[in-house]
Coordinates of N, CA, C and O in Angstrom, one line a residue:
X22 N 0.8 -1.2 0.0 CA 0.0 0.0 0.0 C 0.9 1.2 0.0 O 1.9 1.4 0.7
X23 N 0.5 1.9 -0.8 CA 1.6 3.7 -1.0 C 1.2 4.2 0.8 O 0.7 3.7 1.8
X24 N 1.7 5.1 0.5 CA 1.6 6.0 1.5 C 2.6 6.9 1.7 O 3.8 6.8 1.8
X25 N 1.4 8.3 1.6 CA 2.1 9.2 1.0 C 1.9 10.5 2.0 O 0.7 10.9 2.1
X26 N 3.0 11.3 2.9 CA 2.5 12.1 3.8 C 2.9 14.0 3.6 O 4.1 14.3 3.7
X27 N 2.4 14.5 3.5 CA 2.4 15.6 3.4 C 2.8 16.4 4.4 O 2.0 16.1 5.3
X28 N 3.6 17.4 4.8 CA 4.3 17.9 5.7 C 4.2 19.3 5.7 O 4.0 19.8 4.6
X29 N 4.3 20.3 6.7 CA 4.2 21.9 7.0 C 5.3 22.3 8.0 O 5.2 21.4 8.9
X30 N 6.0 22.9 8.2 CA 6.9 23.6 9.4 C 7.2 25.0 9.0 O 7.7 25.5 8.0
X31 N 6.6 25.7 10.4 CA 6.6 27.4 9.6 C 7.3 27.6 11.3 O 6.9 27.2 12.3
X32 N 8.1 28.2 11.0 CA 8.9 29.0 12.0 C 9.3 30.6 11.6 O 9.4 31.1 10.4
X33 N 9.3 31.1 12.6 CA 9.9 32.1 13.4 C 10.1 33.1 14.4 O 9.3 33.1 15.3
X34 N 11.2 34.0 14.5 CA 11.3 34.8 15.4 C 11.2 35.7 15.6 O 11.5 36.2 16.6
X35 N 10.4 36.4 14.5 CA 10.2 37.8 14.6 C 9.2 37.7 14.1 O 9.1 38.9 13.7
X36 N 8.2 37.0 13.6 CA 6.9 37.6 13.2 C 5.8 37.5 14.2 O 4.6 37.7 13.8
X37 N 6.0 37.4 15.7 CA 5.0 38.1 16.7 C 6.0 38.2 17.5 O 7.1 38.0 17.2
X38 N 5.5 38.9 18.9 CA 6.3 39.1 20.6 C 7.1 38.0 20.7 O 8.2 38.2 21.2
X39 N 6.6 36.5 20.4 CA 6.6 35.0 20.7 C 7.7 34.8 19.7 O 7.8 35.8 18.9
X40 N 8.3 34.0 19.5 CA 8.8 32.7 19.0 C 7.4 31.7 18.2 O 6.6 31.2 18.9
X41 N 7.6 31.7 17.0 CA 6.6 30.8 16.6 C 7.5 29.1 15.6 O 8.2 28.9 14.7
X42 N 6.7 28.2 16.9 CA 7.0 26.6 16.0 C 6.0 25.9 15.4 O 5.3 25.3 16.1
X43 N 5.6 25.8 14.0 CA 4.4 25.4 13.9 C 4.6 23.9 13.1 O 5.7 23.8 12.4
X44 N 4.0 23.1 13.1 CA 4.8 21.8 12.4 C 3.6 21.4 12.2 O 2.8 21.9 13.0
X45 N 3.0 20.6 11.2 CA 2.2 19.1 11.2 C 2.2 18.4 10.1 O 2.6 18.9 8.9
X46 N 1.8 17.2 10.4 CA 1.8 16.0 8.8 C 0.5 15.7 8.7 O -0.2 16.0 9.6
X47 N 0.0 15.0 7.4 CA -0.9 14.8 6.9 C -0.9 13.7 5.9 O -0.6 13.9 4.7
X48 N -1.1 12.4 6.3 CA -0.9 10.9 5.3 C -2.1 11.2 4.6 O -3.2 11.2 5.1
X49 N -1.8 11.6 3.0 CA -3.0 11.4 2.2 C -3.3 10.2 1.8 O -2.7 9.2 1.5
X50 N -4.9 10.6 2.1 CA -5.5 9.0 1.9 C -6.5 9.1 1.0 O -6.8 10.3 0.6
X51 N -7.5 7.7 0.3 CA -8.3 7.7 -0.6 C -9.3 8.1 0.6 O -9.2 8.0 1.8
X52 N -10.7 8.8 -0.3 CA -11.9 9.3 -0.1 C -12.4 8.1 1.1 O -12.8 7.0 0.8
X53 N -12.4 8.7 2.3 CA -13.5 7.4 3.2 C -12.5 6.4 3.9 O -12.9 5.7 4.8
X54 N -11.2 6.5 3.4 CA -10.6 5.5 4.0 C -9.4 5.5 4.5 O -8.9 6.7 4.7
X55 N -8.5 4.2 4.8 CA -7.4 4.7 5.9 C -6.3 3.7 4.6 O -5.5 2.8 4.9
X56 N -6.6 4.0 3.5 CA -5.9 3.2 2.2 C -5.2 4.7 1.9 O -6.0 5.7 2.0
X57 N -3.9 4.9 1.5 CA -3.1 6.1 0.8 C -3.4 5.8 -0.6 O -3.7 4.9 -1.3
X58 N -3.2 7.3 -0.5 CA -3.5 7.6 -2.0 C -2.6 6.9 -3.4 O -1.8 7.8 -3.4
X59 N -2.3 6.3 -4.1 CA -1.7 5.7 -4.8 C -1.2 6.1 -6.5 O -0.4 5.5 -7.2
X60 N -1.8 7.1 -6.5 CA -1.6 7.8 -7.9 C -1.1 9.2 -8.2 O -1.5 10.0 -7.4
X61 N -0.4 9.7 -8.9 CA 0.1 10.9 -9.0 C -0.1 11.0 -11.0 O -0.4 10.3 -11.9
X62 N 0.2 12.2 -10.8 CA 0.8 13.1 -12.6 C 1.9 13.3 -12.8 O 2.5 13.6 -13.9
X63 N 2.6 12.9 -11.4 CA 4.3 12.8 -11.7 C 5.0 14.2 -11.9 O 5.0 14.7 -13.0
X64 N 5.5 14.8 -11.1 CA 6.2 16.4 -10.8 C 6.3 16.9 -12.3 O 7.0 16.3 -13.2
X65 N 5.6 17.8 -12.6 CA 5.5 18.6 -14.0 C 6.2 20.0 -14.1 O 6.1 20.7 -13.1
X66 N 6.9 20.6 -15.1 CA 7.1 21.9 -14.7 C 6.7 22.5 -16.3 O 6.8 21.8 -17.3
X67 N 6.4 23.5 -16.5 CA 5.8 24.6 -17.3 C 6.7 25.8 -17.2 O 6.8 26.5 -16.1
X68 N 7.5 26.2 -18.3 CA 7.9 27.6 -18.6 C 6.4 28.4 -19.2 O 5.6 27.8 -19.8
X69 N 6.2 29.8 -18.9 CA 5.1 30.3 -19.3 C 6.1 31.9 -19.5 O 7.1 32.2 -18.8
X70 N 5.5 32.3 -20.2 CA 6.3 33.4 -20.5 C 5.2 34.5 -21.5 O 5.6 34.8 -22.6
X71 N 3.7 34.9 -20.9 CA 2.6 35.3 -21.1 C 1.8 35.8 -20.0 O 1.8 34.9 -19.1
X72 N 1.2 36.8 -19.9 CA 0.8 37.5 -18.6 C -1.1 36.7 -19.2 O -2.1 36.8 -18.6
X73 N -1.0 36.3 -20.2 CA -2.5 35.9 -20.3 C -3.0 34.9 -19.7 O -2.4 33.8 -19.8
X74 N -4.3 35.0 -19.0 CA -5.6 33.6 -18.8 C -4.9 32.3 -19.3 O -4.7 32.2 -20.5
X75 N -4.5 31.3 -18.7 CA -4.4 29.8 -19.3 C -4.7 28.6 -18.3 O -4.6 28.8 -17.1
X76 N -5.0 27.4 -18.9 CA -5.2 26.1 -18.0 C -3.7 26.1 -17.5 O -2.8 26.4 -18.3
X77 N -3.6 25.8 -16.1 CA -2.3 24.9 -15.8 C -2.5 23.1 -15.9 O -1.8 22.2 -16.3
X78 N -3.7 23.1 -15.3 CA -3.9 21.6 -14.8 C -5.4 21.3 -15.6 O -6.5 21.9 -15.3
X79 N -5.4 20.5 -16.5 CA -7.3 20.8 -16.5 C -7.5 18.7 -16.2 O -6.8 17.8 -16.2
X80 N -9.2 19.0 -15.9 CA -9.6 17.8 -15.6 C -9.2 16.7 -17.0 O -8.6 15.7 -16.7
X81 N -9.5 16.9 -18.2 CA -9.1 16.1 -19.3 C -8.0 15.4 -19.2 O -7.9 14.2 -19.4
X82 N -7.0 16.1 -18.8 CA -5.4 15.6 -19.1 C -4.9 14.7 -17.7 O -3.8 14.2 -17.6
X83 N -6.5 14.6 -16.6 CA -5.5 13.8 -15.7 C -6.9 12.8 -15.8 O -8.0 12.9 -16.4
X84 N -6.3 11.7 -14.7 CA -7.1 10.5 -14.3 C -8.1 10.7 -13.2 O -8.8 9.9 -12.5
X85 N -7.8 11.9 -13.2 CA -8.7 12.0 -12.0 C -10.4 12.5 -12.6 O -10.7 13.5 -13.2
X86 N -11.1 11.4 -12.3 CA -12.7 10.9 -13.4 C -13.9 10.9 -12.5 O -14.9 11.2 -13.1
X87 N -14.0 10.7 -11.2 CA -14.5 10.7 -10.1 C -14.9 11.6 -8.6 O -14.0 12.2 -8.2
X88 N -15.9 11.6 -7.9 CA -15.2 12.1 -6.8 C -14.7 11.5 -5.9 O -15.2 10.7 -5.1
X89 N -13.1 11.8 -6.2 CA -12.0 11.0 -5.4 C -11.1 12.0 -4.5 O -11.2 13.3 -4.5
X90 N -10.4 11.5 -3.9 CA -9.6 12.4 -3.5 C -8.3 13.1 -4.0 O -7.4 12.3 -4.0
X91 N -8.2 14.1 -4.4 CA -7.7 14.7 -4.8 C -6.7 16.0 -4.3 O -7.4 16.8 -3.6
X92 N -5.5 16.4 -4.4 CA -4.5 17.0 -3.9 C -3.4 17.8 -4.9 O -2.6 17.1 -5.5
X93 N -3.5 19.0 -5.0 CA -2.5 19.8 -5.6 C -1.8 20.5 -4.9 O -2.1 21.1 -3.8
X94 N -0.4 20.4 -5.8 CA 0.9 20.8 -5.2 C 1.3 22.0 -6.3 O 1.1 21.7 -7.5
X95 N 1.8 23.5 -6.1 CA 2.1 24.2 -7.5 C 3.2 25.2 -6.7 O 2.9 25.7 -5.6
X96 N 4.2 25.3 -7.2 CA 5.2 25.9 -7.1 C 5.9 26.8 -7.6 O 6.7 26.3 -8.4
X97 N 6.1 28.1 -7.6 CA 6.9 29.3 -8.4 C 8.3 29.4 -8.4 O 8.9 29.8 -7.4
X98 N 8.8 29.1 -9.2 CA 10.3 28.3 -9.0 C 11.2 29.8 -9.6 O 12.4 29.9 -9.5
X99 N 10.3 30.7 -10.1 CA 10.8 31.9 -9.9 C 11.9 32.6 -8.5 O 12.1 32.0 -7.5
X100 N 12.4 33.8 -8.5 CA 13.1 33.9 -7.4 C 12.7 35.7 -7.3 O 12.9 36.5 -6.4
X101 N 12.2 35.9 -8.3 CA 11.5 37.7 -8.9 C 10.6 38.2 -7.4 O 9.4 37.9 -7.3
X102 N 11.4 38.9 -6.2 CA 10.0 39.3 -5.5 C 8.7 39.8 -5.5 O 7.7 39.8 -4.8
X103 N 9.2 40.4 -7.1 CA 7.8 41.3 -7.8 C 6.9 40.9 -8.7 O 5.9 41.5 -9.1
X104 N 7.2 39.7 -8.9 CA 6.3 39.0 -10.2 C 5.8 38.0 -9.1 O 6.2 37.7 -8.0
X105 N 4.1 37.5 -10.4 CA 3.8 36.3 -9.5 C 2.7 35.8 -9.9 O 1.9 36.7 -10.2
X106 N 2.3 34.5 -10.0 CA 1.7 33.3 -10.6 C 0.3 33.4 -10.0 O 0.4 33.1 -8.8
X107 N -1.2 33.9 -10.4 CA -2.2 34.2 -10.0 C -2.3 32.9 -10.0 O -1.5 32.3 -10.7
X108 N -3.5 32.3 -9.2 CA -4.0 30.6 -9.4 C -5.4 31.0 -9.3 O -5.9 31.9 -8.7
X109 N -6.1 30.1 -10.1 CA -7.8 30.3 -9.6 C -8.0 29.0 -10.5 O -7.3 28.7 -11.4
X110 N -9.3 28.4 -9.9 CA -10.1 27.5 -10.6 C -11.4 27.8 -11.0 O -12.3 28.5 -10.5
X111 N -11.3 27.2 -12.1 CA -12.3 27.5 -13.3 C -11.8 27.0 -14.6 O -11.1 26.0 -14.8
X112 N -12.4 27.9 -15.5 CA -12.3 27.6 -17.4 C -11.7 28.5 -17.8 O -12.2 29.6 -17.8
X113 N -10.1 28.3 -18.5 CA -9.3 29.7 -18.7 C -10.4 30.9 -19.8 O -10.2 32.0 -20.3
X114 N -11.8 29.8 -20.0 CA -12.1 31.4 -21.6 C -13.1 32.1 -20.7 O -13.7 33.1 -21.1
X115 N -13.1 31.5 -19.6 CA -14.4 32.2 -18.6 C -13.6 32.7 -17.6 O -12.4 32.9 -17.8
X116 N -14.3 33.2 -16.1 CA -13.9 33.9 -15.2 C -13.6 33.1 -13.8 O -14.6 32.8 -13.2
X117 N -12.2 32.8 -13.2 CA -11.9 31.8 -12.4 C -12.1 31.8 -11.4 O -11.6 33.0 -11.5
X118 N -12.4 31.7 -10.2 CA -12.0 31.4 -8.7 C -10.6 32.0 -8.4 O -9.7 31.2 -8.6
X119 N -10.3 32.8 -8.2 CA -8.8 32.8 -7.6 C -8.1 33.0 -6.3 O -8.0 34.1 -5.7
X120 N -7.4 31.7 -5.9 CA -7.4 31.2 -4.8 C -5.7 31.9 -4.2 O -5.2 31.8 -3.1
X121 N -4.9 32.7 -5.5 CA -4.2 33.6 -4.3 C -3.0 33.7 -5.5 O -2.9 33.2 -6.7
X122 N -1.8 34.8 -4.7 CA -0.8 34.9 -5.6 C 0.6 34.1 -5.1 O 0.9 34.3 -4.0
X123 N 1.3 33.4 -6.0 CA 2.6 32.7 -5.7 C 3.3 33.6 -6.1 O 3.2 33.9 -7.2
X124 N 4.3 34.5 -5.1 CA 5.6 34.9 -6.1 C 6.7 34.1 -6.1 O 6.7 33.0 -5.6
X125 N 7.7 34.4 -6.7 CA 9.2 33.7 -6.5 C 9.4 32.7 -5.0 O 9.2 33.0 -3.8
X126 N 9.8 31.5 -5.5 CA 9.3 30.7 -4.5 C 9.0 30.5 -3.7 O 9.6 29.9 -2.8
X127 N 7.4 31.2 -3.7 CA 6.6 30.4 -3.3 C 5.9 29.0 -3.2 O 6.4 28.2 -4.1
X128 N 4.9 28.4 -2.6 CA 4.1 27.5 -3.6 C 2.7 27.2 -2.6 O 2.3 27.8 -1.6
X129 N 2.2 26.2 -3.0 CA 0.6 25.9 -2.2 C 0.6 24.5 -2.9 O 1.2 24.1 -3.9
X130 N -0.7 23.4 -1.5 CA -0.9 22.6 -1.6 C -2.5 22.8 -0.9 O -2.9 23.4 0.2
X131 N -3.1 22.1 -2.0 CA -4.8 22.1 -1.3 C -5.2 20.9 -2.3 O -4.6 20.3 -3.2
X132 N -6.7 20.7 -1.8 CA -7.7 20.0 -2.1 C -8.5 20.4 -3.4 O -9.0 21.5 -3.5
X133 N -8.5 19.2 -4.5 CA -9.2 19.9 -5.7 C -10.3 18.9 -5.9 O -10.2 17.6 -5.8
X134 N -11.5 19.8 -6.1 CA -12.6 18.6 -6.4 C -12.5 18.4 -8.1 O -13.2 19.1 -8.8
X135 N -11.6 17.6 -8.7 CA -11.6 17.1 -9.9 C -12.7 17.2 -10.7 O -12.8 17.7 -11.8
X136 N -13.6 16.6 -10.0 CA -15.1 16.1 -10.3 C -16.3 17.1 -10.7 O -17.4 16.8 -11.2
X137 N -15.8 18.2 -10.5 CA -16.3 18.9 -10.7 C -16.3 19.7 -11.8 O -17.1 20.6 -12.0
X138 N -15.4 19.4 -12.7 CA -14.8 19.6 -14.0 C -14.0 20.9 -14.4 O -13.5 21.2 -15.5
X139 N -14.0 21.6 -13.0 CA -12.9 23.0 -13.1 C -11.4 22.4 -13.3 O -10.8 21.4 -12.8
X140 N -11.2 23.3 -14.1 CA -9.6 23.5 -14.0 C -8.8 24.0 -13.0 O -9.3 24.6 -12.0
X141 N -7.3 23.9 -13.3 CA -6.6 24.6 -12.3 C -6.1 26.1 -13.1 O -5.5 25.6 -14.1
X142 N -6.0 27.2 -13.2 CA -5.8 27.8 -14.0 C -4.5 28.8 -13.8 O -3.9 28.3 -12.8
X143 N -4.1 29.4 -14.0 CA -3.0 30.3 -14.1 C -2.8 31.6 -15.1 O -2.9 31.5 -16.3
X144 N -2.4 32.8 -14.2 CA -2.2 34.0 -14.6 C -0.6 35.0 -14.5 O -0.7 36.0 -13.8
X145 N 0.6 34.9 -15.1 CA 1.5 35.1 -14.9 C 0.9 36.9 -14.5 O 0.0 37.5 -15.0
X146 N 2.2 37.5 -13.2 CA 2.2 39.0 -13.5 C 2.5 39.9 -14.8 O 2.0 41.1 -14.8
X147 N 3.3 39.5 -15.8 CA 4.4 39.7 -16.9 C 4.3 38.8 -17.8 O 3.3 38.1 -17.9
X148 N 5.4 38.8 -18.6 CA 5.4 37.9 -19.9 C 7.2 37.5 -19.4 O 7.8 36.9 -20.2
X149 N 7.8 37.9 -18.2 CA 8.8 37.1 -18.5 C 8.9 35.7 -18.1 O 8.4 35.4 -17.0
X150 N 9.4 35.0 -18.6 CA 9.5 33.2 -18.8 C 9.8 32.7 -17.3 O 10.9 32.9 -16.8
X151 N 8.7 32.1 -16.7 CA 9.0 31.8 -15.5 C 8.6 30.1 -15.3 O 7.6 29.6 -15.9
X152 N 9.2 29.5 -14.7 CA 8.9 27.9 -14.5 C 8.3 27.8 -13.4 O 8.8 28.2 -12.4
X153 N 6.9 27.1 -13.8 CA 6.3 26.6 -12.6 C 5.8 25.0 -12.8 O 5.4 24.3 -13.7
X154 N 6.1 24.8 -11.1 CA 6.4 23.3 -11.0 C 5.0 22.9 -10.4 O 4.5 23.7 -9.7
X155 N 4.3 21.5 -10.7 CA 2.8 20.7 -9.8 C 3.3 19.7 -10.4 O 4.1 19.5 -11.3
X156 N 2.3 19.1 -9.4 CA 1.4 18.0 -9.3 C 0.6 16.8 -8.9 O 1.1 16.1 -8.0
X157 N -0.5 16.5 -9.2 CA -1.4 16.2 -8.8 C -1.4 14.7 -7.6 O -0.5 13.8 -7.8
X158 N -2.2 14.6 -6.7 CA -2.1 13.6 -5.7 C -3.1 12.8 -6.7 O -3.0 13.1 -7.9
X159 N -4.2 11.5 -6.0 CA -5.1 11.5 -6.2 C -5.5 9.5 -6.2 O -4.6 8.8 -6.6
X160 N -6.4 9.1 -5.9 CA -6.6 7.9 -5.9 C -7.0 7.3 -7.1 O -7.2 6.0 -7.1

């Protein structure tokens, strides 16, 4: 059986009065059960070098067909403090959800309802050529 665990550690010293340690894991598992997730899209990276509307991820191009459990990973492998990777879900020819901005390495991991038939989409700040790295969890 896979098993596959997902990890967070945010420290520091100066961002309150306090000392902050924040740590936790997370074993992704299939929908309902204590079975790990077993499938991936396999680490992808994308040069984009266009400030326009495009799919990063869409439901077509993966296996993910069901409502299953599902997990996205997307990464700005940029290092630019001023540029930065919009994300939202939806249909790049329509108007997306957008769930926040990546600058220069940055990145995010959340929960995608596949099933739902939105895409993952992406909005560079600029047109200069920046690599960004996903991808997909999923049972």
């Amino acid at each position: 059986m896979a098993t596959t665990t997902a990890a967070f550690t945010l420290t520091s010293t100066d961002l309150m009065d306090n000392a902050i340690n924040l740590s936790n894991t997370a074993t992704l598992t299939t929908a309902g059960t204590t079975t790990g997730i077993t499938e991936t899209t396999g680490l992808a990276r994308k040069k984009i070098a266009s400030s326009s509307l495009q799919d990063l991820i869409t439901v077509a191009n993966t296996d993910v067909t069901a409502a299953k459990s599902a997990k996205v990973y997307i990464k700005n492998t940029g290092t630019a403090t001023d540029k930065y990777a919009l994300i939202g879900i939806g249909d790049s020819s329509g108007t997306p959800i957008y769930l926040g901005r990546l600058y220069g390495n940055d990145w995010m991991f959340f929960p995608w309802d596949a099933n739902s038939g939105e895409d993952i989409t992406i909005t560079m700040s600029d047109a200069t050529e920046t690599v960004i790295e996903y991808m997909v969890f999923f049972e």
